[in-house]
Amino acid sequence: MHARHLLVVGGGMVAQRLVEALRDRDTAGAWRVTVLAEEPRRPYDRVALTSFFSGRSPEELALGDPALWDDPLVTLVRGDKAVAVDRAARSVTTASGRTFGYDHLVLATGSYAWVPPMEGADLPGVFVYRTLDDVAALRGYVHDLQAERSGPVRGVVLGGGLLGLEAAGALDALGALPTVLQVDTHLMSAQVDLGGGEALRRLINRIGIGVRTQAMTTRVHEHRRGGVGRVELADGTRMDAEVVVVAAGVRPRDELARDAGLTIGPRGGVVVDDTCLTDDPDVSAVGEVACIQGACIGLVAPGYTMAEITVDRLLGGVSAFPGADTATKLKLAGVDVASFGDAFARTPGALEIVWADPVAGVYKKLVLSDDARTLLGGVLVGDASAYASLRPMLGRELPGDPSAFLLPEGTGGAPDLELPDDAGVCSCNNVSAGQIRHAVTDEGCHDLGAVKACTRAGTSCGSCLPLVKKLMATELEKLGVTVSTALCEHFALSRAQLYDAVRVAGVRTFTEVVERFGTRAGGRGCDICKPAVASILATTAPAHVLDGERAAMQDTNDHVMANLQKDGSYSVVPRMAGGEVTPAGLIAIGEVARDFGLYTKITGGQRVDMFGARIDQLPLIWRRLVDAGFESGHAYGKSLRTVKSCVGSTWCRFGVQDSVALAVMLELRYRGLRSPHKIKLGVSGCARECAEARGKDVGVIATDKGWNVYVGGNGGFTPRHAKLLAEDLDTPTLVRTIDRFLLYYVRTADRLQRTAPWIEEVEGGLDGVRAVVMDDSLGIAADLDAQMARHVEDYEDEWRATLDDPEKLRRFASFVNAPDTPDPSLAYVAERGQVRPATAAERAAAERGEPVLVAGSTLEVRS
Ligand SMILES: Cc1cc2nc3c(=O)[nH]c(=O)nc-3n(C[C@H](O)[C@H](O)[C@H](O)COP(=O)(O)OP(=O)(O)OC[C@H]3O[C@@H](n4cnc5c(N)ncnc54)[C@H](O)[C@@H]3O)c2cc1C
Ligand code: SF4
């Protein structure tokens, strides 16, 4: 049989999917296909383009199985642009002068990055963000500038949408100082509402990226040494910038179709019907260049659907475009944003449930039908963990109280969703819950890699992976198969295995850890593995929490060494070992709190917490505290928090041991020890237990003969009393026992696992732990002892070290682009002689001129 010729113009993501689908389904070889690609390489994963900046090479970004292009029925012509279509002759001519005939033509030419008309847009240093060549050129330019200049390279990104924020993240990864200029009132205005956009701005600021909204760039000025020097905004403001990335939107590359006389949509794009045919029955258009159902869609999933439909039709099928799922999730480490369905509640009668800022600047909204049952859409900012499970429920009734889905993970509120088989899980690749279940139960796919390979779920943007993993685990459990303990998609090892591997190999950076132990997907890392690896490295290869690559791997609080509060300010907690503090120390703290207008409160861990500090005040506050002899209390870290103690035998009539001296010694010994979760200790001077030591991870209670030690006491959602590990120990044996217990936990617990569940799960339970730490049953005791000795010796106060380092201090600015401007969104009122954050009603009343005392964060309170 003579194969007909399919000619595809454009070698991008959708073209690749089309060829793959054709070769999968056209088993009779009815078609041979030629792809004309302007770019000089195989189709690559444009969605993952930004991972180029975290070390993913162009080869690693290439899509699919390379063998596809060796198929005798497939020809890929690279680096040759199609310049004309002759529909009468059914042929296409390329820039090199070659002519290709066709039986059917598919236009898959995608989009180009739109650059708004402005003077200076053609200067060296202005980039767009669409292709591998674009990002490689951007990286080269920034590196050259960094080599030439002593100061930091400043970058601006024009556009505060998904792409602009990714580009700003890329500049940040390159070590430049990025500021996003957004024309609209808020970031990601096409996907999230004003409330979400405001929460997003804070998150973006927090990771070191400046933001200006309602900022229209009108001109790029040249520097006297050549290249970009500054940008000018419509209001006349000028901002210094050595590099400009334009991410202001895309336009369909429809020029071939226009010249060939095909119908073009009112806002561009080749008009196609639901079968992806243009008004010429021999020509289809797919992907971003197609104007389908009245719009061009800038997402890959609808493009893949169009590719599948075209192949189906070419082979005699009857499929049609079902409409596009435009759900999106931002891919920027540390900034969780998702939007899906009717995010702006435009459906008549739609109801909105909003939960704003419940813990730390989180904004979540669900849009429901007028009976508050059916999910129509949602916006999740700051915590998008529910995105993967909620998105497939679009258009379906939610079980139970919808507001339960907005509660933070782990509060037990959200009911488990039993997804129906036809619910779409991976919208990029159109994979349903049923297909994933089938892969596990009938195709023998028993790990995430196998499920991905078999179904393609999670292989594009990756936002559905948590749900794919959950569905797989549930099916495996039903089959009685042990569920994988892999840390995440990027590491096949469990946290404990990875800890050992990192320790033994002596690697020191995230890049090295990924290179040595990561999976093929490892280059990028994610919000699961980055903080976990940061914590592992903190005890295997100690270094400052903000040193080099480590700074970018930390959780929100570690990032600025302070605890973020619900109004966006921070709290400051200096260490008071064992709860002991001198009068001079108390006076110093009082003076700092007074001078900076901070609210003070005694914590449950027997120290003073000062609330309401602006990010730019943190170094000034710590300068004063360090000079007064205080150090970081690590209240922000997954690490030792406090050792609480009673007054013990020194003062108390009942005390049998000096509990304060022991508590102080233990706190100074374990300060700064990073662990899978926070750790607290307690020491009581007799069995009356005034320090409540049995509620702590390690509790010590004095006896006539020495000390009893208890382990695994936890507060929180699932409180547990600590259990007895050993009795009547002398002090050196007690300390050695706690050393080993803590490090055994640090080495082997799962990520975010507290000591109580760890003891339940670790080999042998409490008896097993006792055997390891008391009897050295694993032969690792000497190693644990040596590691703790190194920890004690290497300890340095991370706030003191930060104050001595101008580079680290750079991150403590309210606005990265205006370092001297305090955050105006912080407002306080007086209450019980101190300040507290103003409520929304109080702010509104103050704005109306009503008599409410609202001030910035240094409101002075006088009695
Ligand atoms: C940084 C970035 C992040 C993104 N993130 C996401 C995301 O998270 N989720 C999502 O859904 N989408 C995302 N997208 C969008 C997604 O990449 C596109 O929707 C998708 O690539 C569209 O595929 P396509 O094949 O239609 O076009 P493209 O992938 O752009 O491919 C078109 C190809 O055709 C070539 N071409 C054009 N004209 C000619 C010609 N005349 N002759 C020969 N070749 C030609 C082009 O050079 C190009 O290689 C992102 C895009 C970028 C740039
Ligand atoms: S625990 Fe014992 S020693 Fe400590 S304060 Fe209470 S009664 Fe006194």
XYZ file of N, CA, C and O in Angstrom, residues 340-342 367-369 373-378 390-398 420 422-423:
96
model
N -8.500 27.128 38.957
C -9.173 26.170 38.083
C -10.654 26.517 37.958
O -11.226 27.166 38.843
N -11.238 26.064 36.832
C -12.665 26.252 36.606
C -13.057 27.724 36.589
O -12.302 28.591 36.137
N -14.236 28.010 37.121
C -14.784 29.360 37.123
C -14.196 30.142 38.302
O -14.892 30.447 39.269
N -15.404 28.131 44.401
C -16.617 28.657 43.779
C -17.579 27.487 43.627
O -17.216 26.434 43.082
N -18.811 27.684 44.137
C -19.779 26.592 44.162
C -21.071 27.008 43.467
O -21.354 28.205 43.340
N -21.857 26.021 43.080
C -23.157 26.304 42.475
C -24.065 26.950 43.531
O -23.746 26.940 44.726
N -23.236 23.033 46.540
C -22.833 21.616 46.528
C -21.842 21.308 45.407
O -20.883 20.587 45.618
N -22.101 21.852 44.216
C -21.273 21.464 43.068
C -20.073 22.405 42.932
O -20.222 23.626 42.999
N -18.898 21.808 42.738
C -17.673 22.617 42.628
C -17.579 23.211 41.219
O -17.584 22.479 40.225
N -17.472 24.541 41.155
C -17.370 25.204 39.850
C -15.958 25.717 39.568
O -15.586 25.932 38.419
N -15.189 25.959 40.623
C -13.846 26.484 40.379
C -13.163 26.814 41.686
O -13.717 26.581 42.769
N -11.977 27.362 41.588
C -11.278 27.716 42.818
C -9.977 28.443 42.561
O -9.441 28.458 41.444
N -8.947 18.497 44.073
C -10.171 19.243 43.809
C -10.448 19.399 42.315
O -11.595 19.348 41.888
N -9.393 19.610 41.527
C -9.620 19.905 40.110
C -10.429 18.819 39.402
O -11.372 19.129 38.661
N -10.142 17.533 39.643
C -10.966 16.515 38.964
C -12.418 16.521 39.430
O -13.262 15.901 38.805
N -12.709 17.204 40.540
C -14.090 17.222 41.042
C -14.910 18.345 40.399
O -16.081 18.519 40.730
N -14.289 19.108 39.486
C -15.008 20.209 38.834
C -16.307 19.703 38.218
O -16.308 18.682 37.517
N -17.392 20.421 38.496
C -18.680 20.029 37.928
C -19.346 18.889 38.678
O -20.387 18.399 38.270
N -18.732 18.449 39.778
C -19.320 17.345 40.559
C -19.668 17.844 41.951
O -19.103 18.822 42.428
N -20.510 17.081 42.621
C -20.879 17.442 43.994
C -19.755 17.062 44.942
O -19.216 15.952 44.853
N -19.423 17.986 45.848
C -18.394 17.676 46.847
C -19.051 16.948 48.018
O -20.141 17.342 48.440
N -14.540 9.350 41.066
C -15.129 8.401 40.126
C -14.134 8.062 39.018
O -13.238 8.873 38.719
N -14.301 8.176 35.894
C -14.213 9.054 34.724
C -13.686 10.451 35.075
O -13.583 11.309 34.208
N -13.328 10.696 36.348
C -12.802 12.025 36.711
C -11.412 12.207 36.102
O -10.549 11.339 36.227
